[in-house]
Amino acid sequence: MMRLLRWLALIPATVLFLVPFVALGVQAWPALGDVFSYKEIPFARSLVNSTVVAVLQTVGQVVLCSLAGYGLARIPYRHAPKVLYAVVATLMVPTAVTFVPSFVVVSSLGWLSDLRGLVVPGLFSAVNVFLFRQYFLDFPVPLEEAGRLDGLSRWGVYWRVVVPNSTGFVAAIAVIDFIGSWNQFLWPLVIAQDSSTWTVQVALSSLLTAQNPRTTLLFAAATVSILPIVGVFTLLQRYLVRGVAETGLTGQ
Amino acid sequence: MRSRTTRTFWLFVGPFAVGLLLFTYLPIAWSSYLSFFDARNTVTPTEFVGLGNYVDILTDRAFLDSIGTFTVFAAFIVPTTVVLSLVLALLVNRIRVARAFFRSVFFLPFACSYVVASLVWKMSLFSGVDSGVANTVLGWFGADPQAWVGTVDPPLYWVVLVTARLWLQLGFYMILFIAALQRIPTHLYEAAWIDGASPGWQTFRHITLPGLRGALVAVLTLNLINAYQAFDEFYNILGDSRGYPPFARPPLVYLYYTSLGSGGQDLGRGSAGAVVLALVIALVTLLSGRVLRRPT
């Protein structure tokens, strides 16, 4: 009985969750070939921009935040607890609330409509540092000690022992960062004021909020924009699930 | 020895720490400073106005309305999300066949951006024409087609906005709940079974729910903070070439147009608004934490 009820709930839910994808695909299909013929917006350029931003941001975040997380977890500097406190305190500040102040800083640096303005401010994720720190606290110490005995410095141990043994966790964080970076909207909307620096989300939005958008072409462009992420999602779902589960644990 | 430890520590943490100072601490400090000045179209203002910006923003109907509207929005979307994502997690966690398939289906929208979802919701699912998906379904039941986002009365645009957000975020929270469910030790269920607890509601109430307490607090808090920061789907579904309509305006849309809009950038006022919004979110989060921690 319970079993039957479960399936009676699962099947309609599945249909409801898939309908939007079907609606997108069906409307996009006739125009998929014409998607790069857009004259109103630099669509191909926006895809390139999104790719560059997402790749740089993912690599930068993972490198910077894992280094900091390792330092905070493992190096017995006497002020380390204070530094950790200063990092964790920023988690209390909602990220989107800082977009006005961050805009002020970025515009003062002259980084409006500039790749640096799109990429750099997003590199310093306190959440990532915290997750990496938690992970490195549980990293087996004997492995590191073996590296030390072989004459490696802390830096050497980090790159030759710790990182190669942490690829699963690094991949989990990287997949989440990549999807987040590709899909972000508010920050690029604020920073990329010149259409040559638009990311694909800003480009799509400019069409969606314009007068009389050409529906089929717009659906085709949207489909092209989600293909890379659906690919990442399908191939790396294992890591993604782990990353999300880890993120949730910070809240506890 | 101590100085070497210090050097190594900063070798690892230094690059991140500099960035955090420059792109988190500095903006917050600068913005708090701006909020006390007349900072129209400038980031280096000279005219001190005291609490003027705060008085302005707290007497602005539009800002107060958006905070009020989004408190109601949060009060609706947060419990709905918690319940539905928990139900999905329980369903997916229980079935034996095709579990990975169902998990993927419910999680897949996480890969979709809010912009693309807005496009599908606005122009296909809830398109105002008779052939829109929702109107077609209404037609099967003999109901009249609706204009959805095309009209203010009745405010059916809320159906559009809420379903889009649910579709986008339920899978993420479902994954959190599944992770937490799998952490509940099996021997607790076995013990309950031996003690004669019925496998349905009793087990759920006394084993599963207490085991999920941490995850519940996490999902609720994350979701609450996210609800007040809604921007993407509101901007893309309700906004058009004329700007944003005067209803259902998220606080961030208000701040966006105040501080960065084409009609003059008032960074002092925008900064004051950001400070107020941060305080509101902090207060609501604290209050909800209080309620949750109350023993049941």
mmCIF file of N, CA and C in Angstrom, chain A residues 155-212:
data_model
loop_
_atom_site.group_PDB
_atom_site.id
_atom_site.type_symbol
_atom_site.label_atom_id
_atom_site.label_comp_id
_atom_site.label_asym_id
_atom_site.label_seq_id
_atom_site.Cartn_x
_atom_site.Cartn_y
_atom_site.Cartn_z
ATOM 1 N N TRP A 155 54.957 23.339 2.063
ATOM 2 C CA TRP A 155 54.474 23.670 0.721
ATOM 3 C C TRP A 155 54.571 22.447 -0.185
ATOM 4 N N GLY A 156 55.710 21.755 -0.088
ATOM 5 C CA GLY A 156 55.923 20.551 -0.883
ATOM 6 C C GLY A 156 54.951 19.452 -0.501
ATOM 7 N N VAL A 157 54.747 19.264 0.810
ATOM 8 C CA VAL A 157 53.797 18.255 1.285
ATOM 9 C C VAL A 157 52.410 18.565 0.742
ATOM 10 N N TYR A 158 52.030 19.852 0.770
ATOM 11 C CA TYR A 158 50.706 20.248 0.310
ATOM 12 C C TYR A 158 50.483 19.829 -1.146
ATOM 13 N N TRP A 159 51.434 20.201 -2.005
ATOM 14 C CA TRP A 159 51.238 19.948 -3.438
ATOM 15 C C TRP A 159 51.484 18.503 -3.828
ATOM 16 N N ARG A 160 52.454 17.807 -3.139
ATOM 17 C CA ARG A 160 52.822 16.461 -3.581
ATOM 18 C C ARG A 160 52.057 15.379 -2.832
ATOM 19 N N VAL A 161 51.587 15.655 -1.619
ATOM 20 C CA VAL A 161 50.920 14.609 -0.838
ATOM 21 C C VAL A 161 49.430 14.925 -0.626
ATOM 22 N N VAL A 162 49.157 16.135 -0.136
ATOM 23 C CA VAL A 162 47.780 16.451 0.262
ATOM 24 C C VAL A 162 46.861 16.576 -0.960
ATOM 25 N N VAL A 163 47.245 17.400 -1.934
ATOM 26 C CA VAL A 163 46.385 17.618 -3.100
ATOM 27 C C VAL A 163 46.136 16.320 -3.885
ATOM 28 N N PRO A 164 47.186 15.545 -4.215
ATOM 29 C CA PRO A 164 46.924 14.306 -4.982
ATOM 30 C C PRO A 164 46.019 13.320 -4.244
ATOM 31 N N ASN A 165 45.962 13.410 -2.925
ATOM 32 C CA ASN A 165 45.091 12.506 -2.175
ATOM 33 C C ASN A 165 43.721 13.114 -1.869
ATOM 34 N N SER A 166 43.455 14.279 -2.431
ATOM 35 C CA SER A 166 42.189 14.953 -2.133
ATOM 36 C C SER A 166 41.398 15.251 -3.392
ATOM 37 N N THR A 167 41.681 14.569 -4.489
ATOM 38 C CA THR A 167 41.062 14.956 -5.764
ATOM 39 C C THR A 167 39.533 14.872 -5.719
ATOM 40 N N GLY A 168 38.993 13.891 -5.008
ATOM 41 C CA GLY A 168 37.540 13.762 -4.935
ATOM 42 C C GLY A 168 36.893 14.980 -4.315
ATOM 43 N N PHE A 169 37.464 15.441 -3.213
ATOM 44 C CA PHE A 169 36.892 16.597 -2.533
ATOM 45 C C PHE A 169 37.064 17.868 -3.368
ATOM 46 N N VAL A 170 38.260 18.020 -3.950
ATOM 47 C CA VAL A 170 38.516 19.189 -4.797
ATOM 48 C C VAL A 170 37.524 19.214 -5.954
ATOM 49 N N ALA A 171 37.275 18.038 -6.565
ATOM 50 C CA ALA A 171 36.324 17.976 -7.681
ATOM 51 C C ALA A 171 34.925 18.375 -7.221
ATOM 52 N N ALA A 172 34.537 17.927 -6.015
ATOM 53 C CA ALA A 172 33.204 18.258 -5.499
ATOM 54 C C ALA A 172 33.024 19.772 -5.386
ATOM 55 N N ILE A 173 34.032 20.442 -4.805
ATOM 56 C CA ILE A 173 33.949 21.895 -4.651
ATOM 57 C C ILE A 173 34.000 22.574 -6.020
ATOM 58 N N ALA A 174 34.887 22.073 -6.903
ATOM 59 C CA ALA A 174 35.054 22.705 -8.213
ATOM 60 C C ALA A 174 33.765 22.651 -9.032
ATOM 61 N N VAL A 175 33.054 21.518 -9.003
ATOM 62 C CA VAL A 175 31.819 21.401 -9.794
ATOM 63 C C VAL A 175 30.783 22.409 -9.311
ATOM 64 N N ILE A 176 30.635 22.533 -7.993
ATOM 65 C CA ILE A 176 29.679 23.500 -7.449
ATOM 66 C C ILE A 176 30.070 24.923 -7.850
ATOM 67 N N ASP A 177 31.368 25.232 -7.731
ATOM 68 C CA ASP A 177 31.839 26.574 -8.086
ATOM 69 C C ASP A 177 31.580 26.873 -9.556
ATOM 70 N N PHE A 178 31.828 25.876 -10.419
ATOM 71 C CA PHE A 178 31.669 26.094 -11.856
ATOM 72 C C PHE A 178 30.214 26.390 -12.202
ATOM 73 N N ILE A 179 29.311 25.568 -11.686
ATOM 74 C CA ILE A 179 27.883 25.775 -11.970
ATOM 75 C C ILE A 179 27.430 27.134 -11.425
ATOM 76 N N GLY A 180 27.862 27.450 -10.207
ATOM 77 C CA GLY A 180 27.491 28.728 -9.603
ATOM 78 C C GLY A 180 27.990 29.899 -10.433
ATOM 79 N N SER A 181 29.209 29.789 -10.923
ATOM 80 C CA SER A 181 29.802 30.878 -11.682
ATOM 81 C C SER A 181 29.097 31.045 -13.036
ATOM 82 N N TRP A 182 28.822 29.947 -13.713
ATOM 83 C CA TRP A 182 28.164 30.000 -15.023
ATOM 84 C C TRP A 182 26.758 30.581 -14.900
ATOM 85 N N ASN A 183 26.068 30.251 -13.830
ATOM 86 C CA ASN A 183 24.668 30.656 -13.697
ATOM 87 C C ASN A 183 24.460 31.990 -12.990
ATOM 88 N N GLN A 184 25.523 32.585 -12.438
ATOM 89 C CA GLN A 184 25.310 33.823 -11.683
ATOM 90 C C GLN A 184 24.804 34.936 -12.600
ATOM 91 N N PHE A 185 23.978 35.812 -12.037
ATOM 92 C CA PHE A 185 23.334 36.820 -12.873
ATOM 93 C C PHE A 185 23.528 38.244 -12.348
ATOM 94 N N LEU A 186 23.255 38.462 -11.061
ATOM 95 C CA LEU A 186 23.252 39.831 -10.536
ATOM 96 C C LEU A 186 24.611 40.526 -10.703
ATOM 97 N N TRP A 187 25.689 39.831 -10.318
ATOM 98 C CA TRP A 187 27.006 40.480 -10.381
ATOM 99 C C TRP A 187 27.414 40.849 -11.816
ATOM 100 N N PRO A 188 27.327 39.897 -12.789
ATOM 101 C CA PRO A 188 27.654 40.301 -14.160
ATOM 102 C C PRO A 188 26.721 41.400 -14.689
ATOM 103 N N LEU A 189 25.460 41.377 -14.261
ATOM 104 C CA LEU A 189 24.524 42.413 -14.713
ATOM 105 C C LEU A 189 25.007 43.799 -14.277
ATOM 106 N N VAL A 190 25.545 43.853 -13.049
ATOM 107 C CA VAL A 190 26.000 45.116 -12.482
ATOM 108 C C VAL A 190 27.326 45.554 -13.119
ATOM 109 N N ILE A 191 28.225 44.592 -13.328
ATOM 110 C CA ILE A 191 29.594 44.923 -13.738
ATOM 111 C C ILE A 191 29.760 45.034 -15.247
ATOM 112 N N ALA A 192 29.146 44.091 -15.998
ATOM 113 C CA ALA A 192 29.337 44.071 -17.447
ATOM 114 C C ALA A 192 28.373 45.039 -18.117
ATOM 115 N N GLN A 193 28.705 46.326 -18.084
ATOM 116 C CA GLN A 193 27.774 47.315 -18.625
ATOM 117 C C GLN A 193 27.923 47.431 -20.138
ATOM 118 N N ASP A 194 29.097 47.083 -20.651
ATOM 119 C CA ASP A 194 29.316 47.108 -22.084
ATOM 120 C C ASP A 194 29.008 45.723 -22.664
ATOM 121 N N SER A 195 28.256 45.671 -23.763
ATOM 122 C CA SER A 195 27.771 44.376 -24.255
ATOM 123 C C SER A 195 28.907 43.435 -24.653
ATOM 124 N N SER A 196 30.099 43.957 -24.896
ATOM 125 C CA SER A 196 31.207 43.063 -25.257
ATOM 126 C C SER A 196 31.677 42.235 -24.062
ATOM 127 N N THR A 197 31.289 42.632 -22.840
ATOM 128 C CA THR A 197 31.703 41.859 -21.662
ATOM 129 C C THR A 197 30.542 41.069 -21.057
ATOM 130 N N TRP A 198 29.385 41.091 -21.727
ATOM 131 C CA TRP A 198 28.247 40.337 -21.205
ATOM 132 C C TRP A 198 28.571 38.849 -21.066
ATOM 133 N N THR A 199 28.052 38.245 -19.987
ATOM 134 C CA THR A 199 28.074 36.785 -19.912
ATOM 135 C C THR A 199 26.783 36.295 -20.565
ATOM 136 N N VAL A 200 26.667 34.990 -20.745
ATOM 137 C CA VAL A 200 25.522 34.471 -21.479
ATOM 138 C C VAL A 200 24.211 34.742 -20.735
ATOM 139 N N GLN A 201 24.252 34.733 -19.382
ATOM 140 C CA GLN A 201 23.026 35.023 -18.625
ATOM 141 C C GLN A 201 22.556 36.457 -18.864
ATOM 142 N N VAL A 202 23.495 37.395 -18.887
ATOM 143 C CA VAL A 202 23.127 38.797 -19.115
ATOM 144 C C VAL A 202 22.593 38.962 -20.533
ATOM 145 N N ALA A 203 23.230 38.291 -21.492
ATOM 146 C CA ALA A 203 22.781 38.375 -22.886
ATOM 147 C C ALA A 203 21.345 37.852 -23.014
ATOM 148 N N LEU A 204 21.065 36.682 -22.415
ATOM 149 C CA LEU A 204 19.712 36.116 -22.481
ATOM 150 C C LEU A 204 18.705 37.044 -21.819
ATOM 151 N N SER A 205 19.101 37.586 -20.671
ATOM 152 C CA SER A 205 18.194 38.463 -19.941
ATOM 153 C C SER A 205 17.864 39.712 -20.745
ATOM 154 N N SER A 206 18.847 40.243 -21.458
ATOM 155 C CA SER A 206 18.602 41.465 -22.226
ATOM 156 C C SER A 206 17.577 41.192 -23.330
ATOM 157 N N LEU A 207 17.564 39.966 -23.862
ATOM 158 C CA LEU A 207 16.567 39.619 -24.878
ATOM 159 C C LEU A 207 15.203 39.392 -24.256
ATOM 160 N N LEU A 208 15.220 38.738 -23.099
ATOM 161 C CA LEU A 208 13.965 38.376 -22.433
ATOM 162 C C LEU A 208 13.198 39.606 -21.987
ATOM 163 N N THR A 209 13.927 40.630 -21.521
ATOM 164 C CA THR A 209 13.251 41.826 -21.032
ATOM 165 C C THR A 209 13.095 42.886 -22.120
ATOM 166 N N ALA A 210 13.506 42.557 -23.363
ATOM 167 C CA ALA A 210 13.338 43.521 -24.458
ATOM 168 C C ALA A 210 11.919 43.461 -24.995
ATOM 169 N N GLN A 211 11.572 44.398 -25.883
ATOM 170 C CA GLN A 211 10.247 44.361 -26.491
ATOM 171 C C GLN A 211 10.234 43.311 -27.598
ATOM 172 N N ASN A 212 9.138 42.566 -27.681
ATOM 173 C CA ASN A 212 8.938 41.571 -28.735
ATOM 174 C C ASN A 212 10.150 40.701 -29.034
#
